Structure formats: structure tokens, C-alpha cells
CSV table of C-alpha atoms in Angstrom, one decimal:
chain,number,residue,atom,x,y,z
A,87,UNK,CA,-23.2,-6.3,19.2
A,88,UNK,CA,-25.1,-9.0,16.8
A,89,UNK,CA,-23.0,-11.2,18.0
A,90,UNK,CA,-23.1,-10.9,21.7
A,91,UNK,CA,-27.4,-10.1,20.9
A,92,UNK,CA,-26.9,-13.9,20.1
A,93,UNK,CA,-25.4,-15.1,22.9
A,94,UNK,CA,-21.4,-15.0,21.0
A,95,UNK,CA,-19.2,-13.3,23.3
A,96,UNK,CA,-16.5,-12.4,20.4
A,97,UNK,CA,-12.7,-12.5,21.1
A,98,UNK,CA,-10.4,-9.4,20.0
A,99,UNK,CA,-6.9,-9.8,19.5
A,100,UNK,CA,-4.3,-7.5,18.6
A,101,UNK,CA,-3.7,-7.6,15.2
A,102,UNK,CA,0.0,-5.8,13.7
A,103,UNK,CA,2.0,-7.1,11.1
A,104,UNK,CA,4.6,-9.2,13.9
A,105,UNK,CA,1.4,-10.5,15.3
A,106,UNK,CA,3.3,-11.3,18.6
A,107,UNK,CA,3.4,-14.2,21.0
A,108,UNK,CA,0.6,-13.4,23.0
A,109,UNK,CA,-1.9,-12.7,20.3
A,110,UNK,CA,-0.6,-16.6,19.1
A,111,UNK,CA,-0.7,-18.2,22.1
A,112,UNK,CA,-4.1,-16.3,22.7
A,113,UNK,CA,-5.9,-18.2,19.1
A,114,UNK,CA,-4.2,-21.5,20.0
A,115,UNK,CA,-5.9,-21.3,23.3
A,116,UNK,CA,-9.1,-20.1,22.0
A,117,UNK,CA,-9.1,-23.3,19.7
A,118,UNK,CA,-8.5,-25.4,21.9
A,119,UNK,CA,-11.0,-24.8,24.1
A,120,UNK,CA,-13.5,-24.0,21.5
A,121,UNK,CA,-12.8,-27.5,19.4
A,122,UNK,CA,-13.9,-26.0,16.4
A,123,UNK,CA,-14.6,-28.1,13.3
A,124,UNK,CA,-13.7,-25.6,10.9
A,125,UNK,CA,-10.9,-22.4,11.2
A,126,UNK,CA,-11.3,-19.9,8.8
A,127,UNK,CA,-8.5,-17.0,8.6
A,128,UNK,CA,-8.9,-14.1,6.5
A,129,UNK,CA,-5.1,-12.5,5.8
A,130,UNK,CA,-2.0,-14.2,5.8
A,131,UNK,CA,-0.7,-12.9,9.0
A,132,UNK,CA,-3.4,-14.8,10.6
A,133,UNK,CA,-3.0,-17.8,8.2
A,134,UNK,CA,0.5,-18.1,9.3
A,135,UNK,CA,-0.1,-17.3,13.2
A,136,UNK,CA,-2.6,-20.4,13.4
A,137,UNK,CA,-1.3,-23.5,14.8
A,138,UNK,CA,-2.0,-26.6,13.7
A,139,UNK,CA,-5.4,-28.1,15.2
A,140,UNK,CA,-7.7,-31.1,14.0
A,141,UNK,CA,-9.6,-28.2,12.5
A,142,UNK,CA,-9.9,-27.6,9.1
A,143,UNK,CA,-8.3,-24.6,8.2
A,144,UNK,CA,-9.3,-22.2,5.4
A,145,UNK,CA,-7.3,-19.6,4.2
A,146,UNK,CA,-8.7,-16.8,2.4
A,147,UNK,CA,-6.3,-15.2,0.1
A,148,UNK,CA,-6.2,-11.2,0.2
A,149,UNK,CA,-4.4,-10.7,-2.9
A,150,UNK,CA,-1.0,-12.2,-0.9
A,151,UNK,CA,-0.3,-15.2,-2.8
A,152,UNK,CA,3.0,-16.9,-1.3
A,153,UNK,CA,2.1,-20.0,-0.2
A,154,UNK,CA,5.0,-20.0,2.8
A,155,UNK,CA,2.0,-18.0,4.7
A,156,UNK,CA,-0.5,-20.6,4.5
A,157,UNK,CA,1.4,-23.9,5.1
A,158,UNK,CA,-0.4,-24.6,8.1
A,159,UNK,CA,-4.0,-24.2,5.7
A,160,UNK,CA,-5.9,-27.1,4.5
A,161,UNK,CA,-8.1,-25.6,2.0
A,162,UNK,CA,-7.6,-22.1,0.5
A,163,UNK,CA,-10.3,-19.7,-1.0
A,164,UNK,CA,-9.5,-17.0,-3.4
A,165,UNK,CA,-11.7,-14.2,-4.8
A,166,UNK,CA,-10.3,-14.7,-8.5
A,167,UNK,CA,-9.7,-17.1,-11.1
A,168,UNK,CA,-6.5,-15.9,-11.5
A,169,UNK,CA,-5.5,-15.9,-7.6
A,170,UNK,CA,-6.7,-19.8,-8.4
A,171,UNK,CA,-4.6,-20.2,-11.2
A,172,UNK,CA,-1.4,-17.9,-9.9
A,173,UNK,CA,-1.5,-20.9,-6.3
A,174,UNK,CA,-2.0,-24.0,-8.6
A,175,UNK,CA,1.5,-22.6,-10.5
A,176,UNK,CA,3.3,-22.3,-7.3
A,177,UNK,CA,2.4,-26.0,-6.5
A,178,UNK,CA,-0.8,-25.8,-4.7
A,179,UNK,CA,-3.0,-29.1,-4.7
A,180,UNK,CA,-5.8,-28.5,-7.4
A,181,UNK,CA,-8.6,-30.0,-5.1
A,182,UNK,CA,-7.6,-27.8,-2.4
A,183,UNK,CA,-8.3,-24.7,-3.7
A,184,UNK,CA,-11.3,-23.1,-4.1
A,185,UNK,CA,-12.4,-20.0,-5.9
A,186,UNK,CA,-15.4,-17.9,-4.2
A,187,UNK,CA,-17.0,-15.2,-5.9
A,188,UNK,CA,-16.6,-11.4,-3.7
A,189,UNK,CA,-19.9,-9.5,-3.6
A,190,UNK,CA,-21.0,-10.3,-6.9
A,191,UNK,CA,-24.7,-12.6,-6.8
A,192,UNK,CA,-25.2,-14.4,-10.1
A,193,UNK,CA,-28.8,-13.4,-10.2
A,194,UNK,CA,-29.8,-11.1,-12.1
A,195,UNK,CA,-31.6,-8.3,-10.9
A,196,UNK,CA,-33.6,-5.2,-12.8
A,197,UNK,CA,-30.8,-2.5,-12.7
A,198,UNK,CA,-30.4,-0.2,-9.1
A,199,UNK,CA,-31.9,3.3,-10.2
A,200,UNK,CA,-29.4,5.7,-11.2
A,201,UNK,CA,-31.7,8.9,-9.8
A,202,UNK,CA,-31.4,6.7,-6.2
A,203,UNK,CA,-28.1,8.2,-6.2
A,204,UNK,CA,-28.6,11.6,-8.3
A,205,UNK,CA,-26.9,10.0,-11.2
A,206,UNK,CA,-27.9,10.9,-14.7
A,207,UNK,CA,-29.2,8.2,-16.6
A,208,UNK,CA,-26.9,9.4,-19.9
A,209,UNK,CA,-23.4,8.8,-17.3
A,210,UNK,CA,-20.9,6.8,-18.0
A,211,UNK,CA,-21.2,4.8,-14.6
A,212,UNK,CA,-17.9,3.1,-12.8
A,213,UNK,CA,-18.8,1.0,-9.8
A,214,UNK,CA,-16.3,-0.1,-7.1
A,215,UNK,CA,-17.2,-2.0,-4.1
A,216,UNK,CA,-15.3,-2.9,-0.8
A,217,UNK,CA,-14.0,-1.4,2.7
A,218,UNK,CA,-12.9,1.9,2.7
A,219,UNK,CA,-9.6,1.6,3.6
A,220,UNK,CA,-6.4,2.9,2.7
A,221,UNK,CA,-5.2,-0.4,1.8
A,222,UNK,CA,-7.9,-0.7,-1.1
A,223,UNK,CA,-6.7,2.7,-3.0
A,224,UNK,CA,-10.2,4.6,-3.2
A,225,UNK,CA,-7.9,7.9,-3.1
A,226,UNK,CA,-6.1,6.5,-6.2
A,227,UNK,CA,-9.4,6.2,-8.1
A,228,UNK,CA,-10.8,9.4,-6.6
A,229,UNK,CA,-7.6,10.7,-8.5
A,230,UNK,CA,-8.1,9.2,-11.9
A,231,UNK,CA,-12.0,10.6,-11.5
A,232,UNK,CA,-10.0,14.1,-11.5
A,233,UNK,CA,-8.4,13.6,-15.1
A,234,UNK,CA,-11.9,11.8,-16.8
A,235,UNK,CA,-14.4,13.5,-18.5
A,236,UNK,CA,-17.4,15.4,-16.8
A,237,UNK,CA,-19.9,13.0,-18.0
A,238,UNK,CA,-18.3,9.9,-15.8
A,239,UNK,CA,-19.6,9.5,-12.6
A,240,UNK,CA,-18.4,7.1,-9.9
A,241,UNK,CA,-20.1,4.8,-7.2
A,242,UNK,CA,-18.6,3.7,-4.4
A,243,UNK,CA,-20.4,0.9,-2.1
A,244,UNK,CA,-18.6,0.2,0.9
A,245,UNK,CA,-18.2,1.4,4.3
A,246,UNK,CA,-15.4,2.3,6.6
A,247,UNK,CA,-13.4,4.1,8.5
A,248,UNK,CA,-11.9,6.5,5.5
A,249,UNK,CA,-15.1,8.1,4.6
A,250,UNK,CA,-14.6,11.5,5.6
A,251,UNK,CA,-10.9,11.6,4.4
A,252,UNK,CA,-12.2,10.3,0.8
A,253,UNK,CA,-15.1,12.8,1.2
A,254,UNK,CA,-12.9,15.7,1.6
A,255,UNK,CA,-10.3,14.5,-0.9
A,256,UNK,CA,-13.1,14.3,-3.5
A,257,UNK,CA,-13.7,17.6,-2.7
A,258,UNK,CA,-10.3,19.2,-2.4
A,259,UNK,CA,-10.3,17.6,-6.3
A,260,UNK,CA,-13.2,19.2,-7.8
A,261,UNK,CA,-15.3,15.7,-8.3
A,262,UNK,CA,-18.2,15.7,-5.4
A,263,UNK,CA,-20.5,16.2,-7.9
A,264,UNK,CA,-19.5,13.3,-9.8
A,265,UNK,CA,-18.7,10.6,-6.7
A,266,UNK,CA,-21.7,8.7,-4.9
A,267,UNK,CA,-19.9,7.3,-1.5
A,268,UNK,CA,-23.4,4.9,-1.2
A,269,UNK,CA,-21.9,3.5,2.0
A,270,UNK,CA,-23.2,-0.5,2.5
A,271,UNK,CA,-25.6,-1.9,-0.3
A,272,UNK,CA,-27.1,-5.3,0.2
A,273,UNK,CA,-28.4,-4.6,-3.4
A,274,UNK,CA,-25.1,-5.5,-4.9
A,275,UNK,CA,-26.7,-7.5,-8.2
A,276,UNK,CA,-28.8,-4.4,-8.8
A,277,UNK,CA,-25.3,-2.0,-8.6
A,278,UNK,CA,-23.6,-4.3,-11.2
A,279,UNK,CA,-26.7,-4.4,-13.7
């Protein structure tokens, strides 16, 4: 909706792990009419299903690091120095990799407020941040908050479309009073300090 408020009328594609002919033929025709300096893809299923354009293409790595996937890439970007380092080993170019920090903003901030979140101030605090999705394994860590103490408490920033499911998992295990689902934060410096 922000988009089209601006005047961008996005494209939506079908998106499955084949990602079939259409959905290809549909991103080669969208660059090509587009002429787009730059092509940024965000998963190596769409890495692999852009064609080759005078674009730029940048590949975000998402934890899938085999480099078959991104051939067609020019640059790639990885959330972690070790992503950086795991590329460069499989025979990446140096210069052509980049690493980009997720979330995190150097600057410091003054610490978020634990009461914000009814959070005592004495807690052992563990933050995690992202989408909730199944893909990134909130259940699993909703699990481990089962078997710690009672004085750790969690904090989950993120938003998605697993909120209710981990919202009634949390509770089906006893630890609601103990998990903060915060939903988006913009504050993110503030969460880590």
C-alpha cells in the first residue's frame, strides 16, 4: 500500500521452491522493461531464477551458501562475517562480496526500558529478532525457554504471520509469563543495549 501511496505499482509473482517458467519469464520481462541499474534478489531461488541483464545484480545470502545459486550475481551481501568468510573459501572474488550488518545500528542508544515490556529489571534477558516464520525456529527457542530457569525471560521483536501459533505454543508450555512477542521495533539499538 506504501508503495502504490507512492505512485509504485508492485509486481507479485509466485514464489515455490521450482519457481516455474512463468514466474522466470515474468522477472526477465519485468527487467527488461524496467531497465533497472541495479537487481537485488533476496533468496537463492530468486538469485538463480534471474537472468542475466546489464543490471547489477546483488545477491543476498539467506544462510544458503552454495555459490551454484548465485552464478548469475555480481556482487553478494551476507549478514555475517562468517557467511563472508564460508563464500571467499568456496572461491568467491574477495571484492565482490560484501558483509552488511541485519538489524543491528552501531549507535549506541540508552537501554529500551525493561518495565515497557513488564520485564523485571533483575531478568536474565535473551533478545531475538526477525520474521516470525517457521523457517526461523521461534518454536524451537520457545522450547528451550520451557527447560531454563524462571528468572529468564525472552523478547521476541519481529512480526509475522506465526504469531498466534507461537502465542499459543508459549502457552501450551507454561512460559507466557516469561515471553514478550514485541511485534516490529524500530528501536532495535535500544533492544540490544
Amino acid at each position: 500500500r506504501k508503495l502504490q501511496a507512492s505512485g509504485i505499482t508492485p509486481v507479485q509473482l509466485p514464489f515455490d521452491n521450482l519457481f516455474g517458467a512463468s514466474t522466470r519469464g515474468r522477472i526477465k520481462r519485468e527487467i527488461e522493461d524496467f531497465q533497472p541499474d541495479i537487481v537485488q534478489t533476496w533468496m537463492y531461488q530468486a538469485a538463480r531464477a534471474t537472468p542475466v541483464s546489464d543490471a547489477v545484480h546483488i545477491g543476498w545470502l539467506r544462510g544458503h551458501h552454495h555459490l551454484e545459486d548465485y552464478l548469475h550475481c555480481d556482487h553478494l551481501v551476507a549478514m555475517s562475517r562468517g557467511a563472508v568468510a564460508t563464500v571467499i573459501q568456496q572461491g568467491w572474488p574477495p571484492e565482490r562480496i560484501h558483509h552488511i550488518r541485519p538489524h543491528a545500528d552501531p549507535t549506541r542508544r540508552p537501554p529500551m526500558p525493561r518495565s515497557r515490556f513488564e520485564t523485571p529489571d533483575d531478568a536474565f534477558l535473551l533478545l531475538a529478532l526477525g520474521r516470525l516464520h517457521w523457517h526461523k525456529a521461534f518454536d524451537t527457542l520457545l522450547q528451550v525457554m520451557a527447560q531454563l530457569p524462571p528468572d529468564v525471560h525472552l523478547w521476541i521483536a519481529g512480526e509475522g504471520d506465526q504469531r498466534s501459533s507461537l502465542e499459543s505454543f508459549a502457552q501450551e508450555l507454561g512460559v507466557t509469563g516469561r515471553v514478550r512477542l514485541l511485534g516490529w521495533q524500530e528501536e532495535r539499538a535500544a533492544l540490544f543495549a
